[in-house]
Short mmCIF file of C-alpha atoms in Angstrom, two decimals:
data_model
loop_
_atom_site.label_atom_id
_atom_site.label_comp_id
_atom_site.label_asym_id
_atom_site.label_seq_id
_atom_site.Cartn_x
_atom_site.Cartn_y
_atom_site.Cartn_z
CA MET A 232 -0.06 0.00 -0.01
CA PRO A 233 2.76 2.54 0.76
CA LEU A 234 4.26 1.81 -2.67
CA ARG A 235 0.88 2.31 -4.36
CA ALA A 236 0.24 5.57 -2.48
CA ALA A 237 3.82 6.82 -3.50
CA ALA A 238 3.08 5.86 -7.05
CA SER A 239 -0.14 7.78 -7.15
CA ARG A 240 1.52 10.88 -5.54
CA ILE A 241 4.23 10.71 -8.24
CA ILE A 242 1.62 10.51 -11.09
CA SER A 243 -0.48 13.28 -9.67
CA SER A 244 2.56 15.61 -9.37
CA LEU A 245 3.62 14.82 -12.93
CA VAL A 246 0.18 15.40 -14.34
CA ARG A 247 -0.02 18.85 -12.61
CA LEU A 248 3.47 19.59 -13.88
CA LEU A 249 2.67 18.66 -17.42
CA ILE A 250 -0.63 20.70 -17.56
CA SER A 251 1.16 23.78 -16.16
CA SER A 252 4.36 23.39 -18.27
CA PRO A 253 5.24 26.18 -20.70
CA PHE A 254 4.95 23.78 -23.58
CA ALA A 255 1.36 22.84 -22.76
CA GLN A 256 0.51 26.44 -22.11
CA SER A 257 2.06 27.54 -25.39
CA ALA A 258 0.12 24.88 -27.29
CA ARG A 259 -3.08 26.27 -25.94
CA ARG A 260 -2.51 30.02 -26.42
CA THR A 261 -0.09 30.38 -29.29
CA ASP A 262 0.31 29.53 -32.99
CA MET A 263 -2.69 27.33 -32.96
CA SER A 264 -4.96 30.13 -34.05
CA PRO A 265 -2.96 31.39 -37.01
CA GLU A 266 -1.97 28.08 -38.29
CA TYR A 267 -5.41 26.58 -37.94
CA ASN A 268 -7.46 29.57 -38.77
CA SER A 269 -5.64 29.90 -42.12
CA ILE A 270 -7.69 26.84 -43.32
CA LYS A 271 -11.03 27.71 -44.92
CA PRO A 272 -13.96 27.61 -42.43
CA ALA A 273 -15.85 24.81 -44.33
CA VAL A 274 -12.64 22.57 -44.42
CA ARG A 275 -11.89 23.37 -40.81
CA ASP A 276 -15.39 22.41 -39.67
CA ARG A 277 -14.98 19.03 -41.46
CA ILE A 278 -11.53 18.38 -39.95
CA LEU A 279 -12.96 19.28 -36.48
CA LEU A 280 -15.83 16.81 -36.96
CA LEU A 281 -13.52 13.98 -38.18
CA GLY A 282 -11.11 14.62 -35.28
CA ALA A 283 -14.01 14.52 -32.97
CA ILE A 284 -15.15 11.10 -34.32
CA LEU A 285 -11.68 9.62 -34.04
CA THR A 286 -11.32 11.04 -30.42
CA LEU A 287 -14.74 9.65 -29.28
CA GLY A 288 -14.06 6.30 -30.94
CA ASN A 289 -10.71 6.03 -29.35
CA LEU A 290 -12.27 6.85 -25.92
CA ALA A 291 -14.74 3.90 -26.33
CA ALA A 292 -11.95 1.67 -27.44
CA VAL A 293 -9.53 2.48 -24.54
CA ILE A 294 -12.29 2.05 -21.90
CA HIS A 295 -12.85 -1.39 -23.12
CA GLN A 296 -9.16 -2.23 -23.65
CA SER A 297 -8.30 -1.06 -20.20
CA SER A 298 -10.33 -4.08 -18.81
CA ARG A 299 -9.35 -6.72 -21.36
CA VAL A 300 -6.06 -7.77 -19.68
CA TYR A 301 -7.77 -7.92 -16.37
CA LEU A 302 -10.59 -10.02 -17.61
CA TYR A 303 -8.21 -12.52 -19.45
CA GLN A 304 -6.20 -12.69 -16.27
CA GLN A 305 -9.33 -13.41 -14.14
CA SER A 306 -10.51 -16.05 -16.61
CA LEU A 307 -7.16 -17.90 -16.62
CA CYS A 308 -6.73 -17.46 -12.80
CA LEU A 309 -10.07 -18.85 -12.16
CA THR A 310 -9.26 -21.99 -14.30
CA TYR A 311 -5.87 -22.38 -12.47
CA TYR A 312 -7.33 -22.15 -8.94
CA LYS A 313 -10.24 -24.43 -9.78
CA ALA A 314 -7.62 -27.09 -10.34
CA HIS A 315 -5.11 -26.19 -7.62
CA ASP A 316 -6.81 -24.42 -4.77
CA PRO A 317 -10.54 -23.78 -5.05
CA THR A 318 -10.57 -22.01 -1.66
CA GLN A 319 -9.13 -18.91 -3.38
CA ILE A 320 -12.24 -18.46 -5.40
CA ASP A 321 -14.80 -16.09 -3.75
CA PHE A 322 -18.55 -16.30 -3.86
CA GLN A 323 -18.59 -14.13 -7.00
CA SER A 324 -16.38 -16.58 -8.81
CA ARG A 325 -13.35 -14.11 -8.60
CA VAL A 326 -9.74 -14.54 -7.44
CA GLU A 327 -7.85 -11.76 -5.72
CA GLU A 328 -5.63 -10.12 -8.27
CA SER A 329 -2.39 -10.57 -6.21
CA MET A 330 -2.96 -14.36 -6.26
CA CYS A 331 -2.91 -14.26 -10.16
CA LYS A 332 0.81 -13.25 -10.39
CA VAL A 333 2.05 -16.83 -10.54
CA ASP A 334 4.15 -17.71 -13.53
CA GLN A 335 1.76 -20.45 -14.75
CA VAL A 336 -0.97 -17.81 -15.13
CA GLN A 337 1.17 -14.88 -16.38
CA SER A 338 2.89 -17.02 -19.15
CA GLN A 339 -0.51 -18.04 -20.54
CA LEU A 340 -1.73 -14.48 -20.23
CA ALA A 341 1.22 -13.11 -22.29
CA VAL A 342 0.36 -15.74 -25.12
CA ILE A 343 -3.41 -14.89 -24.93
CA ASP A 344 -2.76 -11.21 -25.10
CA GLY A 345 -0.46 -11.74 -28.11
CA ILE A 346 -3.14 -13.86 -29.89
CA ASP A 347 -5.81 -11.25 -29.09
CA SER A 348 -3.62 -8.53 -30.53
CA PHE A 349 -2.93 -10.55 -33.63
CA LEU A 350 -6.60 -11.32 -34.31
CA SER A 351 -7.56 -7.73 -33.96
CA CYS A 352 -5.44 -6.99 -36.93
CA ILE A 353 -7.05 -9.52 -39.32
CA PRO A 354 -10.19 -7.73 -39.90
CA ALA A 355 -8.42 -4.64 -41.00
CA LEU A 356 -6.23 -6.59 -43.34
CA LEU A 357 -9.38 -8.03 -45.11
CA VAL A 358 -11.62 -4.91 -44.76
CA LEU A 359 -9.43 -1.97 -45.43
CA ALA A 360 -9.42 -2.38 -49.20
CA THR A 361 -13.16 -3.09 -49.26
CA TYR A 362 -13.85 0.21 -47.38
CA ARG A 363 -11.64 2.03 -49.76
CA GLU A 364 -13.49 0.61 -52.72
CA LEU A 365 -16.86 1.45 -51.12
CA LEU A 366 -15.91 4.96 -50.01
CA PRO A 367 -16.39 6.85 -53.32
CA HIS A 368 -19.85 5.17 -53.75
CA VAL A 369 -21.28 4.90 -50.24
CA GLY A 370 -19.65 7.92 -48.42
CA LEU A 371 -17.63 8.17 -45.24
CA SER A 372 -20.59 8.57 -42.96
CA ARG A 373 -22.23 5.22 -43.71
CA LEU A 374 -18.94 3.33 -43.42
CA LEU A 375 -18.22 4.91 -40.13
CA ILE A 376 -21.60 4.21 -38.72
CA ALA A 377 -21.34 0.53 -39.73
CA SER A 378 -17.85 0.29 -38.27
CA PHE A 379 -18.74 1.80 -34.85
CA CYS A 380 -21.80 -0.37 -34.54
CA CYS A 381 -19.80 -3.54 -35.31
CA SER A 382 -17.34 -2.50 -32.54
CA ALA A 383 -20.12 -2.14 -30.05
CA LEU A 384 -21.37 -5.52 -30.87
CA ALA A 385 -17.93 -6.98 -30.45
CA VAL A 386 -17.69 -5.41 -26.95
CA ILE A 387 -21.11 -6.90 -26.03
CA TYR A 388 -20.18 -10.38 -27.27
CA SER A 389 -16.78 -10.18 -25.48
CA ILE A 390 -18.16 -9.04 -22.16
CA GLY A 391 -21.08 -11.40 -22.40
CA ASN A 392 -18.70 -14.21 -22.75
CA PHE A 393 -16.62 -13.10 -19.72
CA PHE A 394 -19.82 -12.82 -17.71
CA LEU A 395 -20.35 -16.57 -18.41
CA HIS A 396 -16.69 -17.28 -17.45
CA GLN A 397 -17.58 -20.59 -15.87
CA SER A 398 -18.44 -22.14 -19.19
CA TRP A 399 -16.42 -20.08 -21.52
CA THR A 400 -12.55 -20.11 -22.17
CA PRO A 401 -10.40 -17.35 -23.36
CA SER A 402 -10.11 -19.00 -26.72
CA ALA A 403 -13.86 -18.63 -27.22
CA ILE A 404 -13.74 -15.04 -26.06
CA LEU A 405 -11.11 -14.13 -28.65
CA CYS A 406 -13.66 -14.87 -31.36
CA SER A 407 -15.18 -11.41 -30.77
CA PHE A 408 -12.85 -10.21 -33.45
CA VAL A 409 -15.33 -11.69 -36.01
CA PHE A 410 -17.64 -8.71 -35.56
CA ASP A 411 -14.76 -6.42 -36.87
CA LEU A 412 -14.63 -8.47 -40.03
CA LEU A 413 -17.59 -6.38 -40.99
CA GLY A 414 -16.52 -3.09 -39.26
CA GLY A 415 -12.79 -3.16 -39.80
CA GLY A 416 -11.91 -2.06 -36.43
CA GLU A 417 -9.75 0.89 -35.30
CA PHE A 418 -7.12 0.42 -37.92
CA THR A 419 -9.52 0.73 -40.77
CA ARG A 420 -11.19 3.74 -39.22
CA ILE A 421 -7.92 5.58 -38.83
CA ALA A 422 -6.75 4.77 -42.29
CA ILE A 423 -9.96 5.90 -44.03
CA VAL A 424 -10.44 9.09 -41.84
CA THR A 425 -6.77 10.27 -42.17
CA THR A 426 -6.97 9.75 -45.95
CA CYS A 427 -9.97 12.00 -46.10
CA VAL A 428 -8.24 14.54 -43.90
CA ALA A 429 -5.21 14.63 -46.12
CA GLN A 430 -7.35 15.17 -49.29
CA ILE A 431 -9.03 18.32 -47.88
CA THR A 432 -6.05 19.80 -45.90
CA PRO A 433 -3.61 22.19 -47.50
CA PRO A 434 -0.24 20.31 -47.65
CA GLU A 435 1.62 22.97 -45.70
CA ARG A 436 -0.79 22.58 -42.81
CA LEU A 437 -1.04 18.78 -42.84
CA THR A 438 1.56 18.04 -40.11
CA ASN A 439 0.05 20.57 -37.71
CA VAL A 440 -3.49 19.30 -38.36
CA TYR A 441 -2.26 15.68 -37.68
CA ASN A 442 -0.60 16.85 -34.45
CA TYR A 443 -3.84 18.40 -33.17
CA ILE A 444 -5.92 15.38 -34.08
CA SER A 445 -3.42 13.10 -32.59
CA GLY A 446 -3.18 15.08 -29.42
CA CYS A 447 -6.99 15.03 -28.99
CA TYR A 448 -6.95 11.36 -29.87
CA LEU A 449 -4.44 10.69 -27.09
CA LEU A 450 -6.36 12.93 -24.68
CA ALA A 451 -9.19 10.43 -25.03
CA SER A 452 -6.65 7.68 -24.15
CA VAL A 453 -5.97 9.67 -20.89
CA SER A 454 -9.62 9.85 -20.19
CA GLY A 455 -10.32 6.22 -21.02
CA SER A 456 -7.42 4.90 -18.95
CA ALA A 457 -8.55 7.08 -15.97
CA ILE A 458 -12.02 5.82 -16.12
CA GLY A 459 -10.63 2.24 -16.43
CA SER A 460 -8.48 2.76 -13.34
CA SER A 461 -11.51 3.93 -11.25
CA LEU A 462 -13.93 1.23 -12.30
CA LEU A 463 -11.82 -1.75 -13.18
CA SER A 464 -11.62 -3.59 -9.92
CA ARG A 465 -15.20 -3.43 -8.78
CA HIS A 466 -17.37 -2.28 -11.76
CA VAL A 467 -15.79 -3.94 -14.77
CA TYR A 468 -19.16 -4.64 -16.46
CA LEU A 469 -20.23 -1.05 -16.08
CA LEU A 470 -16.80 -0.05 -17.52
CA ASN A 471 -17.63 -2.03 -20.73
CA ALA A 472 -21.22 -0.67 -20.79
CA LEU A 473 -19.70 2.76 -21.06
CA SER A 474 -17.56 1.48 -23.92
CA VAL A 475 -20.64 0.36 -25.83
CA LEU A 476 -22.42 3.59 -25.10
CA GLY A 477 -19.30 5.48 -26.47
CA TYR A 478 -19.41 3.46 -29.76
CA ILE A 479 -23.03 4.18 -30.19
CA LEU A 480 -22.57 7.89 -29.38
CA THR A 481 -19.73 8.12 -31.94
CA ALA A 482 -21.84 6.46 -34.61
CA PHE A 483 -24.49 9.17 -34.01
CA VAL A 484 -21.72 11.82 -34.40
CA ALA A 485 -20.61 10.19 -37.60
CA ALA A 486 -24.20 10.60 -38.92
CA ALA A 487 -23.59 14.37 -38.93
CA ILE A 488 -21.05 13.95 -41.70
CA SER A 489 -22.53 14.88 -45.10
CA THR A 490 -23.74 11.93 -47.02
CA GLU A 491 -21.79 13.30 -50.03
CA PHE A 492 -18.36 13.57 -48.13
CA GLY A 493 -15.97 11.09 -49.47
CA ARG A 494 -18.04 10.18 -52.51
CA LYS A 495 -16.88 10.91 -56.01
CA PRO A 496 -18.95 13.28 -58.14
CA ASN A 497 -19.92 10.35 -60.42
CA GLY A 498 -20.51 8.19 -57.44
CA THR A 499 -23.42 10.04 -55.96
CA GLN A 500 -26.12 7.47 -56.66
CA ASP A 501 -27.66 5.57 -53.82
CA PRO A 502 -25.41 2.74 -52.58
CA ILE A 503 -28.01 0.12 -53.43
CA THR A 504 -28.47 1.58 -56.88
CA PHE A 505 -24.66 1.39 -57.35
CA LEU A 506 -24.58 -2.18 -56.25
CA LEU A 507 -27.41 -2.97 -58.68
CA ALA A 508 -26.19 -0.76 -61.49
CA ALA A 509 -25.87 -3.62 -63.81
CA GLU A 510 -29.26 -5.01 -63.09
CA ASP A 511 -32.29 -4.59 -65.39
CA PRO A 512 -34.80 -2.27 -63.72
CA ASP A 513 -37.62 -4.52 -64.80
CA SER A 514 -36.28 -7.61 -63.15
CA SER A 515 -38.09 -9.27 -60.20
CA SER A 516 -37.31 -8.79 -56.62
CA ASN A 517 -35.64 -12.17 -56.33
CA ARG A 518 -33.40 -11.36 -59.35
CA SER A 519 -32.59 -7.96 -57.74
CA ASN A 520 -31.64 -9.56 -54.43
CA SER A 521 -29.45 -12.16 -56.53
CA SER A 522 -27.80 -9.32 -58.23
CA LEU A 523 -27.04 -7.49 -55.01
CA GLN A 524 -25.39 -10.60 -53.61
CA ARG A 525 -23.37 -11.03 -56.72
CA SER A 526 -22.38 -7.44 -56.68
CA LEU A 527 -21.22 -7.50 -53.09
CA THR A 528 -19.29 -10.57 -53.68
CA THR A 529 -17.60 -9.03 -56.70
CA ILE A 530 -16.66 -6.05 -54.58
CA LEU A 531 -15.31 -8.23 -51.77
CA LEU A 532 -13.20 -10.34 -54.12
CA GLN A 533 -11.87 -7.30 -56.06
CA SER A 534 -10.97 -5.65 -52.83
CA TRP A 535 -9.23 -8.69 -51.35
CA TYR A 536 -7.33 -9.07 -54.65
CA SER A 537 -6.40 -5.42 -54.37
CA SER A 538 -5.15 -6.00 -50.87
CA TYR A 539 -3.20 -8.98 -52.05
CA LEU A 540 -1.52 -6.90 -54.87
CA SER A 541 -0.87 -4.10 -52.35
CA ILE A 542 0.86 -6.54 -49.98
CA VAL A 543 2.93 -8.14 -52.72
CA THR A 544 4.05 -4.82 -54.35
CA LEU A 545 4.14 -3.03 -50.88
CA PHE A 546 7.72 -2.11 -51.23
CA ASN A 547 7.82 -1.85 -54.96
CA VAL A 548 8.08 1.85 -54.93
CA SER A 549 10.87 4.33 -55.60
CA ASN A 550 12.87 6.30 -53.00
CA PRO A 551 12.32 8.21 -50.84
CA THR A 552 8.83 6.54 -50.45
CA PHE A 553 10.50 3.09 -50.03
CA THR A 554 12.62 4.25 -47.09
CA VAL A 555 9.62 6.04 -45.50
CA GLN A 556 7.59 2.85 -45.68
CA LEU A 557 10.51 0.83 -44.19
CA LEU A 558 10.75 3.22 -41.32
CA PHE A 559 7.03 2.96 -40.73
CA LEU A 560 7.55 -0.88 -40.56
CA ILE A 561 10.45 -0.65 -38.14
CA ASN A 562 8.61 1.84 -35.90
CA ALA A 563 5.40 -0.15 -35.77
CA LEU A 564 7.21 -3.38 -35.02
CA ALA A 565 8.98 -1.71 -32.07
CA LEU A 566 5.87 0.05 -30.72
CA ARG A 567 3.93 -3.20 -30.65
CA VAL A 568 5.88 -4.08 -27.61
CA GLU A 569 3.41 -1.91 -25.83
CA VAL A 570 1.11 -4.94 -25.80
CA LEU A 571 3.24 -6.10 -22.86
CA LEU A 572 3.18 -2.84 -20.89
CA PRO A 573 0.15 -3.49 -18.57
CA GLN A 574 1.40 -7.00 -17.62
CA TYR A 575 4.98 -6.02 -17.38
CA THR A 576 4.33 -3.01 -15.26
CA SER A 577 2.13 -5.03 -12.95
CA LEU A 578 4.65 -7.78 -12.50
CA THR A 579 7.86 -5.55 -12.06
CA LEU A 580 6.22 -2.98 -9.73
CA HIS A 581 3.77 -5.36 -8.02
CA TRP A 582 0.83 -3.03 -8.79
CA PRO A 583 -2.77 -3.95 -9.49
CA LEU A 584 -3.96 -3.38 -12.97
CA SER A 585 -6.09 -0.46 -11.91
CA THR A 586 -2.97 1.45 -10.78
CA VAL A 587 -1.23 0.49 -14.06
CA ASN A 588 -4.14 2.16 -15.91
CA SER A 589 -3.23 5.36 -14.09
CA VAL A 590 0.30 5.07 -15.36
CA LEU A 591 -1.01 4.48 -18.87
CA ALA A 592 -3.20 7.56 -18.55
CA LEU A 593 -0.06 9.63 -17.74
CA LYS A 594 1.66 8.07 -20.80
CA SER A 595 -1.11 9.23 -23.05
CA LEU A 596 -1.14 12.76 -21.38
CA VAL A 597 2.63 13.11 -21.98
CA THR A 598 2.21 12.15 -25.64
CA SER A 599 -0.84 14.50 -26.14
CA VAL A 600 1.02 17.45 -24.56
CA ALA A 601 4.03 16.81 -26.78
CA LEU A 602 1.86 16.73 -29.90
CA PHE A 603 0.04 19.94 -28.93
CA ALA A 604 3.41 21.57 -28.32
CA LEU A 605 4.96 20.46 -31.63
CA PRO A 606 3.21 23.09 -33.83
CA SER A 607 4.50 25.90 -31.69
CA LEU A 608 7.93 24.48 -31.54
CA ARG A 609 7.91 24.07 -35.43
CA LYS A 610 6.84 27.71 -36.05
CA ARG A 611 8.99 29.39 -33.54
CA TYR A 612 12.34 27.50 -33.53
CA LEU A 613 12.49 25.09 -36.50
CA GLU A 614 10.78 26.50 -39.56
CA PRO A 615 12.74 29.74 -39.54
CA ARG A 616 15.93 27.63 -39.73
CA MET A 617 14.91 24.62 -41.86
CA SER A 618 12.62 23.71 -44.82
CA THR A 619 9.33 21.76 -44.18
CA ALA A 620 10.83 18.43 -45.13
CA GLU A 621 13.89 19.16 -42.87
CA VAL A 622 11.72 19.91 -40.00
CA ASP A 623 9.54 16.66 -40.52
CA LEU A 624 12.77 14.49 -40.59
CA PHE A 625 14.32 16.29 -37.54
CA ILE A 626 11.21 15.64 -35.47
CA THR A 627 11.14 12.04 -36.68
CA GLN A 628 14.82 11.56 -35.61
CA MET A 629 14.33 13.07 -32.30
CA SER A 630 11.29 10.99 -31.62
CA LEU A 631 13.28 7.89 -32.32
CA PHE A 632 16.05 9.04 -29.98
CA ALA A 633 13.47 9.55 -27.18
CA ASN A 634 11.93 6.23 -27.98
CA ALA A 635 15.21 4.38 -27.76
CA ILE A 636 16.35 6.04 -24.63
CA GLY A 637 13.06 5.48 -22.84
CA MET A 638 12.93 1.86 -23.92
CA VAL A 639 16.29 1.07 -22.62
CA CYS A 640 15.37 2.40 -19.20
CA LEU A 641 11.99 0.70 -19.19
CA GLY A 642 13.80 -2.66 -19.40
CA PHE A 643 15.36 -2.25 -15.96
CA SER A 644 13.33 -3.34 -12.85
CA ALA A 645 13.95 -0.22 -10.77
CA SER A 646 11.93 1.96 -8.56
CA ALA A 647 8.47 3.32 -9.48
CA GLY A 648 9.75 6.84 -9.92
CA PHE A 649 12.50 5.70 -12.35
CA PHE A 650 10.04 3.59 -14.34
CA ILE A 651 7.57 6.50 -14.67
CA LEU A 652 10.35 8.77 -15.76
CA ALA A 653 11.50 6.36 -18.29
CA LEU A 654 7.97 5.96 -19.56
CA CYS A 655 7.65 9.71 -19.98
CA VAL A 656 10.86 9.96 -21.87
CA TYR A 657 9.75 7.06 -24.17
CA THR A 658 6.31 8.35 -24.92
CA SER A 659 7.42 11.96 -25.53
CA GLY A 660 8.79 10.75 -28.77
CA MET A 661 5.52 10.19 -30.44
CA GLY A 662 5.76 12.88 -33.12
CA LEU A 663 7.18 10.30 -35.72
CA ALA A 664 3.94 9.24 -37.16
CA ASP A 665 2.55 12.64 -38.03
CA SER A 666 5.85 14.08 -39.17
CA LEU A 667 6.92 11.06 -41.23
CA THR A 668 3.31 10.89 -42.85
CA SER A 669 3.57 14.53 -43.83
CA TYR A 670 7.08 13.96 -45.25
CA GLY A 671 6.06 10.86 -47.23
CA THR A 672 2.91 12.70 -48.60
CA SER A 673 4.96 15.73 -49.76
CA THR A 674 7.58 13.63 -51.55
CA LEU A 675 5.12 11.22 -53.12
CA PRO A 676 5.83 10.76 -56.86
CA ALA A 677 3.24 12.54 -59.13
CA GLU A 678 1.93 9.27 -60.56
CA ASP A 679 1.12 7.79 -57.09
CA GLU A 680 -2.27 8.72 -55.43
CA ILE A 681 -2.41 9.94 -51.93
CA GLY A 682 -5.06 7.28 -51.21
CA ASN A 683 -2.61 4.46 -52.27
CA PHE A 684 0.08 5.93 -49.90
CA TYR A 685 -2.25 5.78 -46.89
CA VAL A 686 -3.58 2.30 -47.71
CA ARG A 687 0.08 1.09 -47.94
CA GLN A 688 0.83 2.89 -44.70
CA GLY A 689 -2.22 1.11 -43.05
CA LEU A 690 -1.19 -2.25 -44.36
CA ILE A 691 2.25 -1.77 -43.03
CA ASN A 692 1.03 -0.95 -39.55
CA ILE A 693 -1.45 -4.01 -39.73
CA LEU A 694 1.28 -6.39 -40.85
CA ALA A 695 3.69 -5.04 -38.23
CA ALA A 696 1.17 -5.43 -35.45
CA MET A 697 0.35 -8.96 -36.67
CA ALA A 698 4.03 -9.91 -36.59
CA GLY A 699 5.12 -7.83 -33.59
CA ALA A 700 2.45 -8.93 -31.02
CA PRO A 701 3.15 -12.67 -31.32
CA ILE A 702 6.97 -12.08 -31.34
CA TRP A 703 6.92 -9.97 -28.10
CA SER A 704 4.34 -11.88 -26.39
CA GLY A 705 5.90 -15.18 -27.23
CA LEU A 706 9.30 -13.90 -25.99
CA PHE A 707 7.82 -12.66 -22.76
CA SER A 708 5.97 -15.84 -22.26
CA PHE A 709 9.25 -17.79 -22.77
CA ILE A 710 10.98 -15.58 -20.30
CA LEU A 711 8.28 -16.21 -17.65
CA LYS A 712 8.33 -19.93 -18.12
CA ARG A 713 12.21 -20.35 -18.18
CA GLY A 714 13.47 -17.45 -16.22
CA MET A 715 16.71 -17.39 -18.22
CA LEU A 716 16.49 -13.79 -19.26
CA PRO A 717 15.51 -10.45 -17.53
CA LEU A 718 11.79 -9.44 -17.99
CA GLY A 719 12.95 -6.23 -19.81
CA THR A 720 14.63 -8.21 -22.74
CA PRO A 721 11.75 -7.44 -25.23
CA PHE A 722 12.20 -3.72 -24.49
CA TRP A 723 15.93 -3.78 -25.07
CA ALA A 724 15.43 -5.68 -28.30
CA CYS A 725 13.10 -2.83 -29.47
CA THR A 726 15.94 -0.34 -28.86
CA LEU A 727 17.83 -2.02 -31.79
CA LEU A 728 14.89 -1.46 -34.08
CA PHE A 729 14.72 2.26 -33.04
CA GLY A 730 18.43 2.51 -33.77
CA ALA A 731 17.78 1.17 -37.29
CA GLY A 732 15.15 3.77 -37.63
CA ILE A 733 17.53 6.51 -36.70
CA ALA A 734 19.86 5.33 -39.43
CA GLY A 735 17.09 5.33 -41.92
CA VAL A 736 16.11 8.92 -41.19
CA ALA A 737 19.84 9.98 -41.54
CA ALA A 738 19.69 8.29 -45.11
CA LEU A 739 16.60 10.36 -45.99
CA LYS A 740 18.35 13.58 -44.75
CA ARG A 741 21.24 12.96 -46.96
CA ARG A 742 18.85 13.16 -49.98
CA LEU A 743 17.81 16.61 -49.17
#
């Protein structure tokens, strides 16, 4: 208890320090207005709406995710103590969290968490190209509403299985990803929405717009983690009910998007009319339904084939786009080690997962403050001395340096204060994605479409997540079982990837 109280005091002090810091204050009062207000009001309103949708959707996702490791752990722990010591199970069929830290449970938890992360990427891999194919004909609003409703159903299914934990196993619970085969999940939503933002935002303002959207997105992570921390231990089902409510609310907000937004001028016909375009208007109802089914099947097959071609030719591009995509791959692989953070933090610092969620809230807050401060830093100190491309690459390289230093320190099982400081250093380097995206967009060959670049970027993130989660979770599970290596080994391995990323940015800078 003294350790937990000390950790809470440290986190509270750091949060107050960050909110009152000059960077945070400057992000609120300077440069944002001239940079942002230079965009046309109609475009600005659309960007605000899209940013709000991503932010609310992330809030719902983080609220649910904050309970996922806890629930998996409870399910595995219950199974373990049923076989070894049933007296540890209370009348509510729960086990005290401190009793779940045995290696037999934790090694299985690492594997289950890795499988969960892997499966969450499969829907995006199959659906992203389909959504891109449908976007010009259906419009962004309908796609987002369908996606958020599917995510709400996935949470309902998942938490329903956990509620029936006495007859369900974690393997059955993992099947909730099937609902996202229709909705695409968070990866697909981010890829589609950021593509639309890039198409309506002036190129010189794109990085700053991404910074502000990402900052708000991560502030939602702060709120979601804080809500998870307060409700996790005693009100886990209420917590997930809030997640479902958040998804439904976001779907209503998505309905405010114009039905024409995202659609091509020649694709403004009703979606069903589009799907039945080849059908004779005098055909019977049964024939129309048959044509609709064939049309949907054709779209799915064409989009999946398009995804296959995109994966096969993913790096069949010229420089500097090739190096940019390679950097995205390296960074995404390294960042996927975060799948271990809740479990690793709980084990090394002996904290309950509710306290760990408070630390993760701090992590998101540091990132959002850094992203809100970046536009001011760019305008005041960097842009007078460098070109836009040089600024983007400088921020990318500094972000990788911060990631590498923080990751090395996270690997050591030190005091709570040292761990939180290392986490803040690591997470302060999250400007890479927006800056590297802006650089990649500005250096894109004339024959390449912006949409194709964002689809490739989305596929890279998906493939890296699919590969990274099993790698890091498998390594962590092996360490827990054998005890041959320190628990921080996966984090030190990620440092090597960040080092490779730094070298890649140096190669891009030599091309300027």
